[in-house]
Coordinates of C-alpha atoms in Angstrom, one line a residue:
Chain F
M48 CA -4.2 4.0 -23.0
K49 CA -2.3 5.1 -26.1
Q50 CA 1.5 5.0 -26.0
N51 CA 2.1 8.8 -26.1
E52 CA -0.9 9.9 -24.2
T53 CA -0.5 11.5 -20.7
L54 CA -2.4 10.0 -17.8
A55 CA -4.6 13.1 -17.5
D56 CA -5.6 12.9 -21.2
H57 CA -6.3 9.2 -20.8
L58 CA -8.5 9.7 -17.7
Q59 CA -10.3 12.6 -19.4
R60 CA -11.0 10.4 -22.5
Q61 CA -12.5 7.8 -20.1
G62 CA -14.9 10.5 -18.8
I63 CA -13.1 10.9 -15.5
S64 CA -13.5 14.5 -14.3
R65 CA -10.9 16.8 -12.8
R66 CA -12.5 16.3 -9.4
G67 CA -12.2 12.5 -9.9
F68 CA -8.6 12.9 -10.8
L69 CA -7.9 15.1 -7.7
K70 CA -9.6 12.5 -5.5
F71 CA -7.4 9.9 -7.1
C72 CA -4.3 12.0 -6.3
A73 CA -5.4 12.6 -2.7
A74 CA -5.6 8.9 -2.3
T75 CA -2.2 8.5 -4.0
A76 CA -0.7 11.0 -1.5
S77 CA -2.2 9.1 1.4
M78 CA -0.8 5.8 -0.1
L79 CA 2.7 7.3 -0.4
A80 CA 2.5 8.6 3.1
L81 CA 2.9 12.2 1.8
S82 CA 1.0 15.1 3.2
P83 CA -2.6 15.2 1.9
N84 CA -1.7 18.8 0.9
M85 CA 0.5 17.3 -1.8
A86 CA -2.5 16.1 -3.8
G87 CA -2.4 19.2 -6.1
A88 CA 1.3 18.8 -6.8
I89 CA 0.8 15.1 -7.5
A90 CA -2.1 15.9 -9.9
D91 CA 0.2 18.3 -11.8
A92 CA 3.0 15.7 -12.1
L93 CA 0.9 12.6 -12.7
G94 CA -1.2 14.5 -15.3
K95 CA 1.9 14.9 -17.4
A96 CA 3.2 11.4 -16.9
R97 CA 3.7 9.1 -19.9
R98 CA 3.3 5.4 -19.6
P99 CA 6.5 3.4 -19.2
S100 CA 6.9 -0.2 -20.5
V101 CA 6.9 -2.8 -17.8
I102 CA 8.2 -6.4 -18.2
W103 CA 7.0 -8.7 -15.4
L104 CA 9.2 -11.7 -14.9
S105 CA 7.8 -14.6 -12.8
F106 CA 10.4 -17.1 -11.6
Q107 CA 10.3 -19.6 -8.6
E108 CA 7.0 -18.3 -7.2
C109 CA 3.4 -19.3 -6.4
T110 CA 1.6 -16.4 -8.3
G111 CA 0.4 -15.1 -4.9
C112 CA 1.9 -11.7 -5.6
T113 CA 0.0 -11.4 -8.9
E114 CA -3.1 -12.6 -7.1
S115 CA -2.7 -10.0 -4.5
L116 CA -2.5 -7.3 -7.1
T117 CA -5.3 -8.4 -9.4
R118 CA -7.8 -9.3 -6.7
S119 CA -8.3 -5.6 -5.9
H120 CA -11.8 -4.4 -6.8
S121 CA -12.2 -2.1 -9.7
P122 CA -12.1 0.7 -10.4
S123 CA -9.4 1.1 -7.7
L124 CA -6.2 3.0 -7.4
E125 CA -4.4 -0.2 -8.4
S126 CA -6.4 -0.5 -11.7
L127 CA -5.8 3.1 -12.5
I128 CA -2.1 2.9 -12.0
F129 CA -2.1 -0.3 -14.1
D130 CA -3.8 1.7 -16.8
A131 CA -1.0 4.2 -16.6
I132 CA 1.8 1.6 -17.4
S133 CA 2.2 -0.6 -20.4
L134 CA 2.4 -4.1 -19.0
D135 CA 4.0 -5.7 -22.1
Y136 CA 5.0 -9.1 -20.7
H137 CA 3.4 -11.1 -17.9
H138 CA 3.1 -14.9 -18.1
T139 CA -0.1 -15.2 -16.1
L140 CA -1.9 -12.2 -17.7
Q141 CA -0.7 -12.1 -21.3
A142 CA -2.8 -13.5 -24.1
C143 CA 0.0 -14.6 -26.4
A144 CA 2.3 -17.5 -25.7
G145 CA 5.5 -19.2 -27.0
H146 CA 7.7 -17.4 -29.5
F147 CA 5.2 -14.4 -29.8
A148 CA 5.4 -13.8 -26.0
E149 CA 9.2 -14.0 -26.0
H150 CA 9.4 -11.7 -29.1
I151 CA 7.5 -9.0 -27.2
R152 CA 10.0 -9.1 -24.4
E153 CA 12.9 -8.8 -26.8
E154 CA 11.1 -6.0 -28.7
V155 CA 10.7 -3.9 -25.5
I156 CA 14.4 -4.3 -24.7
Q157 CA 15.3 -3.1 -28.2
K158 CA 12.8 -0.3 -28.5
H159 CA 13.0 1.2 -25.0
P160 CA 16.6 0.7 -23.8
D161 CA 17.2 2.2 -20.3
E162 CA 13.5 3.3 -20.1
Y163 CA 11.5 0.2 -19.2
L164 CA 10.9 -1.2 -15.7
I165 CA 11.2 -4.8 -14.7
V166 CA 9.0 -6.3 -12.0
V167 CA 10.2 -9.7 -10.7
D168 CA 8.3 -12.1 -8.5
G169 CA 9.9 -15.3 -7.4
S170 CA 13.5 -16.3 -6.6
I171 CA 16.1 -17.4 -9.1
P172 CA 17.6 -20.9 -8.8
L173 CA 21.4 -20.9 -9.3
K174 CA 22.2 -24.6 -8.5
D175 CA 23.1 -26.9 -11.4
N176 CA 23.2 -23.9 -13.8
G177 CA 19.7 -22.9 -12.9
V178 CA 18.1 -26.0 -14.4
Y179 CA 15.3 -26.1 -11.8
S180 CA 13.3 -23.3 -13.4
T181 CA 13.4 -22.5 -17.1
I182 CA 11.2 -20.5 -19.5
A183 CA 11.2 -21.0 -23.3
G184 CA 14.4 -23.0 -23.0
M185 CA 16.2 -20.3 -21.0
S186 CA 17.1 -20.4 -17.3
N187 CA 15.6 -17.8 -15.0
L188 CA 19.1 -16.5 -14.4
D189 CA 19.8 -15.9 -18.1
I190 CA 16.4 -14.2 -18.7
L191 CA 17.0 -11.9 -15.7
K192 CA 20.5 -10.9 -16.8
E193 CA 19.4 -10.4 -20.4
T194 CA 16.3 -8.3 -19.5
A195 CA 18.1 -6.4 -16.7
E196 CA 21.0 -5.2 -18.9
H197 CA 19.0 -2.3 -20.5
A198 CA 16.4 -1.8 -17.8
A199 CA 15.9 1.6 -16.0
A200 CA 15.2 -0.1 -12.7
I201 CA 14.0 -3.4 -11.1
I202 CA 11.1 -3.8 -8.6
S203 CA 11.4 -7.1 -6.7
V204 CA 7.9 -7.9 -5.7
G205 CA 7.3 -10.4 -2.9
T206 CA 9.7 -11.9 -0.3
C207 CA 11.0 -14.6 -2.8
A208 CA 12.3 -12.0 -5.3
A209 CA 13.5 -9.6 -2.5
F210 CA 15.2 -12.0 -0.2
G211 CA 14.8 -15.6 -1.6
G212 CA 11.7 -16.3 0.4
I213 CA 10.3 -19.8 0.8
P214 CA 12.5 -21.4 -2.1
Y215 CA 15.5 -20.0 -0.2
A216 CA 14.4 -21.6 3.1
N217 CA 16.7 -24.3 4.6
P218 CA 17.8 -26.6 2.9
N219 CA 17.3 -24.5 -0.2
P220 CA 17.4 -27.4 -2.7
T221 CA 17.5 -25.2 -5.8
G222 CA 20.2 -22.8 -4.7
A223 CA 17.5 -20.0 -4.8
A224 CA 18.8 -16.4 -4.7
S225 CA 17.2 -13.0 -4.6
V226 CA 17.3 -10.4 -7.5
M227 CA 19.7 -8.2 -5.5
D228 CA 22.1 -11.2 -5.0
I229 CA 22.5 -11.3 -8.7
I230 CA 22.0 -7.9 -10.3
K231 CA 24.4 -5.4 -8.8
D232 CA 24.5 -2.5 -11.3
K233 CA 20.8 -1.4 -11.5
P234 CA 18.6 0.5 -9.1
I235 CA 16.5 -2.2 -7.2
V236 CA 13.5 -1.7 -5.0
N237 CA 12.4 -4.5 -2.8
V238 CA 8.7 -4.8 -2.0
P239 CA 8.7 -7.9 0.3
G240 CA 5.7 -9.6 1.8
C241 CA 4.1 -13.0 1.3
P242 CA 2.3 -11.6 -0.6
P243 CA 3.0 -7.8 -0.5
I244 CA 0.0 -5.4 0.1
P245 CA -1.3 -4.6 -3.5
I246 CA -1.2 -0.8 -2.8
V247 CA 2.5 -1.1 -1.8
I248 CA 3.3 -2.5 -5.3
T249 CA 1.4 0.2 -7.1
G250 CA 2.7 2.8 -4.6
V251 CA 6.2 2.3 -6.0
L252 CA 4.9 2.5 -9.6
S253 CA 3.0 5.7 -8.8
H254 CA 6.0 7.2 -7.1
Y255 CA 8.0 6.5 -10.3
L256 CA 5.2 7.9 -12.5
T257 CA 4.8 11.0 -10.3
F258 CA 8.4 12.0 -9.5
G259 CA 10.3 10.1 -12.3
T260 CA 12.5 8.6 -9.5
L261 CA 12.4 5.6 -7.2
P262 CA 11.3 6.2 -3.6
E263 CA 13.7 6.6 -0.7
L264 CA 14.8 3.1 0.5
D265 CA 16.0 1.5 3.8
S266 CA 19.2 -0.6 4.1
L267 CA 17.3 -3.6 2.7
K268 CA 16.2 -1.5 -0.4
R269 CA 12.5 -1.3 0.9
P270 CA 10.6 2.0 0.3
L271 CA 10.7 3.9 3.6
S272 CA 7.2 5.2 3.1
F273 CA 5.8 1.7 3.5
Y274 CA 8.5 -0.1 5.5
G275 CA 9.9 2.7 7.6
E276 CA 8.2 1.5 10.7
T277 CA 7.5 -1.8 12.3
I278 CA 4.1 -3.4 12.5
H279 CA 4.5 -3.0 16.3
D280 CA 5.1 0.7 16.0
R281 CA 1.8 1.2 14.1
C282 CA -0.2 -1.5 15.8
Y283 CA -3.4 -0.4 17.5
R284 CA -2.6 -3.0 20.3
R285 CA 0.7 -1.2 21.1
P286 CA -0.8 0.6 24.1
F287 CA -1.4 -2.8 25.7
Y288 CA 2.2 -3.8 25.1
D289 CA 3.3 -0.7 26.9
Q290 CA 0.9 -1.5 29.7
G291 CA 2.3 -5.0 29.9
K292 CA -1.0 -6.6 29.0
F293 CA -0.5 -9.8 26.9
A294 CA -2.7 -12.6 25.7
K295 CA -1.1 -15.9 26.9
S296 CA -3.3 -18.2 24.8
F297 CA -5.6 -17.8 21.8
D298 CA -8.8 -18.1 24.0
D299 CA -7.9 -16.5 27.3
E300 CA -9.2 -13.2 28.8
G301 CA -6.3 -11.3 27.2
A302 CA -7.1 -12.6 23.8
R303 CA -10.8 -11.7 24.2
N304 CA -9.9 -8.2 25.3
G305 CA -7.6 -7.7 22.3
W306 CA -4.4 -7.5 24.3
C307 CA -0.9 -7.6 22.7
L308 CA 0.0 -10.9 21.0
Y309 CA 3.8 -10.7 21.7
E310 CA 3.8 -13.7 23.9
L311 CA 2.0 -15.8 21.3
G312 CA 4.9 -15.3 18.9
C313 CA 4.0 -12.0 17.2
K314 CA 6.9 -10.8 15.1
G315 CA 5.5 -7.3 14.8
P316 CA 8.4 -5.7 16.8
T317 CA 11.0 -6.9 14.2
T318 CA 8.8 -6.7 11.1
H319 CA 8.8 -3.7 8.8
N320 CA 5.6 -3.5 6.8
A321 CA 2.5 -1.4 6.3
C322 CA -0.2 -4.0 7.2
A323 CA -1.2 -2.1 10.4
T324 CA -2.2 1.0 8.4
E325 CA -2.8 -0.1 4.8
K326 CA -4.6 -3.3 5.9
W327 CA -5.8 -6.2 3.7
N328 CA -9.0 -7.1 1.7
N329 CA -9.7 -3.5 0.7
G330 CA -8.8 -2.0 4.0
T331 CA -10.9 -4.5 6.1
S332 CA -8.3 -5.6 8.7
F333 CA -4.9 -7.2 9.1
P334 CA -3.8 -10.4 10.9
I335 CA -3.4 -9.0 14.4
E336 CA -6.8 -7.4 14.1
S337 CA -8.1 -11.0 13.5
G338 CA -6.3 -12.2 16.7
H339 CA -3.3 -13.8 15.0
P340 CA 0.3 -12.8 15.6
C341 CA 2.3 -11.3 12.7
L342 CA 4.5 -13.9 11.0
G343 CA 7.1 -11.4 9.9
C344 CA 6.7 -12.3 6.2
S345 CA 8.4 -9.1 4.9
E346 CA 11.7 -9.8 6.6
P347 CA 14.6 -11.8 5.3
D348 CA 14.7 -15.5 6.4
F349 CA 11.2 -15.3 7.9
W350 CA 10.6 -19.0 7.1
D351 CA 13.7 -20.1 9.0
A352 CA 13.4 -17.8 12.0
G353 CA 11.8 -20.4 14.4
S354 CA 8.2 -21.2 15.2
F355 CA 5.6 -18.6 14.3
Y356 CA 4.1 -19.2 17.7
Q357 CA 7.2 -18.8 19.9
A358 CA 7.8 -15.3 21.4
L359 CA 10.8 -13.4 20.1
S360 CA 14.0 -14.3 21.9
S361 CA 14.3 -10.8 23.5
S362 CA 12.1 -9.6 26.3
P363 CA 9.6 -6.8 25.5
E364 CA 11.7 -4.5 27.7
E365 CA 14.9 -5.2 25.7
L366 CA 13.1 -4.6 22.5
N367 CA 11.5 -1.5 23.9
S368 CA 14.8 0.0 24.9
A369 CA 16.4 -0.9 21.6
A370 CA 13.5 0.7 19.8
T371 CA 13.6 3.8 21.9
G372 CA 17.4 4.1 21.3
G373 CA 16.8 3.6 17.6
V374 CA 14.3 6.5 17.5
A375 CA 16.7 8.7 19.5
A376 CA 19.7 8.0 17.3
G377 CA 17.7 8.2 14.0
V378 CA 18.6 6.1 11.0
I379 CA 21.8 4.7 12.6
G380 CA 19.8 3.5 15.6
S381 CA 17.2 1.9 13.4
A382 CA 19.9 0.1 11.4
A383 CA 21.4 -1.1 14.7
L384 CA 18.1 -2.4 15.7
G385 CA 17.7 -4.1 12.3
L386 CA 21.1 -5.7 12.7
S387 CA 20.3 -6.8 16.3
N388 CA 17.0 -8.3 15.0
K389 CA 18.9 -10.1 12.3
H390 CA 21.3 -11.5 14.8
K391 CA 18.5 -12.7 16.9
Q392 CA 16.8 -14.3 13.9
S393 CA 20.0 -16.0 13.0
N394 CA 20.3 -17.3 16.5
T395 CA 16.8 -18.6 16.4
R396 CA 17.5 -20.2 13.1
D397 CA 20.5 -22.1 14.5
K398 CA 18.3 -23.5 17.1
H399 CA 15.7 -24.3 14.4
C400 CA 12.6 -25.7 16.0
K401 CA 9.6 -27.0 14.1
V402 CA 6.1 -26.4 15.3
T403 CA 3.6 -29.3 15.3
S404 CA -0.2 -29.3 15.4
S405 CA -0.1 -30.3 19.0
D406 CA 2.0 -27.1 19.8
I407 CA -0.7 -25.0 18.2
E408 CA -3.4 -26.8 20.1
S409 CA -1.6 -26.2 23.4
F410 CA -2.1 -22.5 22.9
S411 CA -5.9 -23.0 22.9
S412 CA -6.0 -25.3 25.8
Chain H
M87 CA -25.5 -11.5 4.7
S88 CA -23.3 -10.1 2.0
K89 CA -21.5 -7.2 3.5
L90 CA -19.3 -6.7 6.5
E91 CA -21.3 -3.7 7.6
E92 CA -24.2 -6.0 8.1
I93 CA -22.4 -7.8 10.9
H94 CA -23.3 -5.9 14.0
V95 CA -20.3 -5.1 16.2
R96 CA -20.7 -3.7 19.7
I97 CA -18.4 -0.8 20.2
E98 CA -16.9 -0.5 23.7
P99 CA -17.8 3.0 25.2
F100 CA -14.2 3.7 26.3
S101 CA -10.8 2.0 25.6
P102 CA -7.7 2.7 27.7
A103 CA -5.9 2.7 24.4
S104 CA -8.0 5.3 22.7
Q105 CA -6.3 7.7 20.3
V106 CA -9.2 10.2 20.3
P107 CA -7.8 12.7 22.9
A108 CA -4.5 12.9 20.9
I109 CA -6.4 13.5 17.6
L110 CA -8.5 16.3 19.2
T111 CA -5.4 18.0 20.5
E112 CA -3.8 17.8 17.0
L113 CA -6.9 19.4 15.6
Q114 CA -6.7 22.2 18.1
T115 CA -3.1 23.0 17.0
K116 CA -4.1 23.0 13.3
L117 CA -7.2 25.1 13.9
D118 CA -5.1 27.6 15.7
A119 CA -2.7 27.8 12.7
L120 CA -5.7 28.3 10.4
C121 CA -7.1 31.0 12.6
K122 CA -3.8 33.0 13.1
Q123 CA -1.8 32.3 9.9
G124 CA -4.5 31.2 7.5
V125 CA -2.7 27.9 6.9
S126 CA -5.0 25.0 5.8
D127 CA -4.0 21.5 6.9
S128 CA -5.3 18.0 7.1
I129 CA -5.1 14.7 8.9
D130 CA -4.9 11.5 7.0
L131 CA -7.1 9.1 9.0
R132 CA -5.8 6.0 7.2
S133 CA -2.3 6.6 8.6
L134 CA -3.5 6.6 12.2
P135 CA -3.4 3.3 14.2
M136 CA -6.8 3.6 15.7
F137 CA -8.3 1.2 18.2
P138 CA -11.7 -0.4 17.2
G139 CA -14.3 2.2 18.3
D140 CA -11.9 5.2 18.1
Y141 CA -13.2 6.1 14.6
E142 CA -16.9 6.1 15.8
Q143 CA -16.0 8.1 18.9
L144 CA -14.1 10.7 17.0
K145 CA -17.0 11.1 14.5
A146 CA -19.4 11.4 17.4
A147 CA -17.2 13.9 19.2
L148 CA -16.9 16.2 16.2
G149 CA -20.6 16.0 15.2
Y150 CA -22.3 17.4 12.2
G151 CA -22.5 21.0 11.1
E152 CA -24.6 22.9 8.6
I153 CA -23.1 21.7 5.3
Q154 CA -23.2 18.3 3.7
V155 CA -22.0 17.7 0.2
R156 CA -21.9 14.6 -2.1
I157 CA -19.6 14.5 -5.1
D158 CA -20.0 11.8 -7.8
A159 CA -16.6 11.4 -9.4
M160 CA -15.2 7.9 -9.7
G161 CA -17.5 6.8 -6.9
P162 CA -19.0 8.9 -4.2
T163 CA -17.2 11.4 -2.0
E164 CA -18.9 12.6 1.1
I165 CA -18.0 15.9 2.6
Y166 CA -19.5 17.6 5.6
E167 CA -18.5 20.4 8.0
T168 CA -18.3 19.1 11.5
A169 CA -20.1 20.9 14.4
L170 CA -16.8 22.8 14.7
P171 CA -16.7 25.3 11.8
G172 CA -13.5 25.0 9.8
I173 CA -13.1 21.3 10.5
W174 CA -14.3 19.2 7.5
W175 CA -14.7 15.4 7.3
I176 CA -14.0 14.0 3.8
R177 CA -14.5 10.4 2.8
H178 CA -13.5 9.2 -0.7
Q179 CA -15.0 6.0 -2.0
N180 CA -14.7 4.0 -5.2
S181 CA -17.7 2.9 -7.3
E182 CA -18.0 -0.2 -5.1
N183 CA -18.5 2.1 -2.1
E184 CA -15.2 1.0 -0.6
N185 CA -13.1 3.6 1.2
I186 CA -10.0 4.7 -0.7
A187 CA -9.1 7.7 1.5
E188 CA -10.4 9.6 4.4
F189 CA -9.3 12.9 5.8
I190 CA -10.2 15.6 8.3
E191 CA -9.4 18.9 6.6
I192 CA -8.9 22.1 8.6
T193 CA -9.7 24.8 6.1
A194 CA -12.3 27.4 5.1
L195 CA -13.3 25.3 2.1
P196 CA -12.0 21.9 0.9
A197 CA -10.1 22.3 -2.4
I198 CA -12.0 19.6 -4.2
L199 CA -15.2 21.7 -3.9
K200 CA -13.8 24.6 -5.9
T201 CA -14.2 24.5 -9.7
A202 CA -10.9 24.4 -11.6
N203 CA -10.1 27.2 -14.0
D204 CA -9.7 24.8 -16.9
D205 CA -13.2 23.4 -16.2
I206 CA -14.6 27.0 -16.1
Q207 CA -13.1 27.7 -19.6
Q208 CA -14.4 24.5 -21.0
S209 CA -17.8 25.3 -19.5
G210 CA -17.7 28.7 -21.4
Q211 CA -17.0 26.9 -24.7
Q212 CA -19.8 24.4 -24.1
L213 CA -22.2 27.2 -23.3
Q214 CA -21.2 29.0 -26.6
R215 CA -22.0 25.7 -28.5
L216 CA -25.4 25.6 -26.8
I217 CA -26.2 29.2 -27.8
D218 CA -25.0 28.6 -31.4
S219 CA -27.2 25.5 -31.7
H220 CA -30.3 27.3 -30.3
T221 CA -29.7 30.2 -32.7
R222 CA -29.5 27.8 -35.6
D223 CA -32.7 26.1 -34.6
T224 CA -34.5 29.4 -34.3
L225 CA -33.3 30.5 -37.7
N226 CA -34.4 27.2 -39.3
D227 CA -37.8 27.6 -37.7
E228 CA -38.2 31.0 -39.3

């Protein structure tokens, strides 16, 4: 796509018809949890959108977030949205290396001040002056600060960039920190998940392209359209939870009947993410549909919040009443539930218990 | 075996957790609004937490009506009017035949089927070029 071309022009040049574009917009509306009737308005706005420059910074990470995004089949919504941005710097994907690569990053900062977006995956080590992760002789911390100074906004992709993630886990040997721990004067959107669902990453980008603004966020800076509800709220097994029908082991009658996995350690009630509706592997399924409890990977400190196979410390009834109160009291109630969950997670962390292979086997015995 | 659809899954006839009755009630409300106020609406099927088997049951309950349309634009889109006039089932797929969006529209005619004004104008220009080219050919033959 040429720099000054609109998305509509670009798609037309590629032979994509107006109906094709409208279909793409209908799917975008669905992705952003907007009314399907908004497809026409999205088509108007997106048709006039011009491609913004994007600098993708990879710090202490495993490249799983990039894998999540690039593994989507083509042509998909993800690939179309990626056509609509100018991805100028990305270690894993860029062809050039060394001074040339760094020159491009500097050039974007100079040519498009206050217009370019930064996508960050990975946490930033602060201990010992950030020596544990450097790129082109610069610490991750210096690169982030230098690039963020003139950015329009930052999207922290993955739990590591959003909350510190696995590098931040106890005992945090590198002093890992999240982007929002360091940058305080720029709009930040957190897109946590280990990895995040690809469509959630592109959803934030398409919201920016469509409306020219960042989406509405929760108290942890996560887009409400994807993280507004818990996995538990949108889980197809929720009716079994309400009926008190729980699987007690991975091969009992309850497990075979597809009952609720709460007692097997499911973190769905305290985890805000869109897996239950957006699903994985091109919409095939999500972990609970495969019979495995949710690990809670999109929440802060998920790695230190106790065994994945131990039930949450509250009883289903307590969580249920807290959740109902949260709905009744609106945002304040949800925030209170979030705080209460955080408190419970922190309690569990204090009693940190490791899970062994024999623990897992005991669930199947 | 290369595709998931080729793995046969037995669908339970009835689940105590079925969402189908709730969806049918929502359709009734929306159909009423279309009838009395002329307001079109839709339901995004992807946003609903459906139990395995609910999708198939909903499809069977609504049935097939008189119209079935296929659009080829960035992959196939299948549209059909259900056995209940005014209720349309729309499934958008990409070129790999994977679902990218699925809706039930409650409308007299889904918007994607109408030809856009810009396209009609372009069509007129294209037609004029065809006429010009034929006229030139005829003159040359003479």
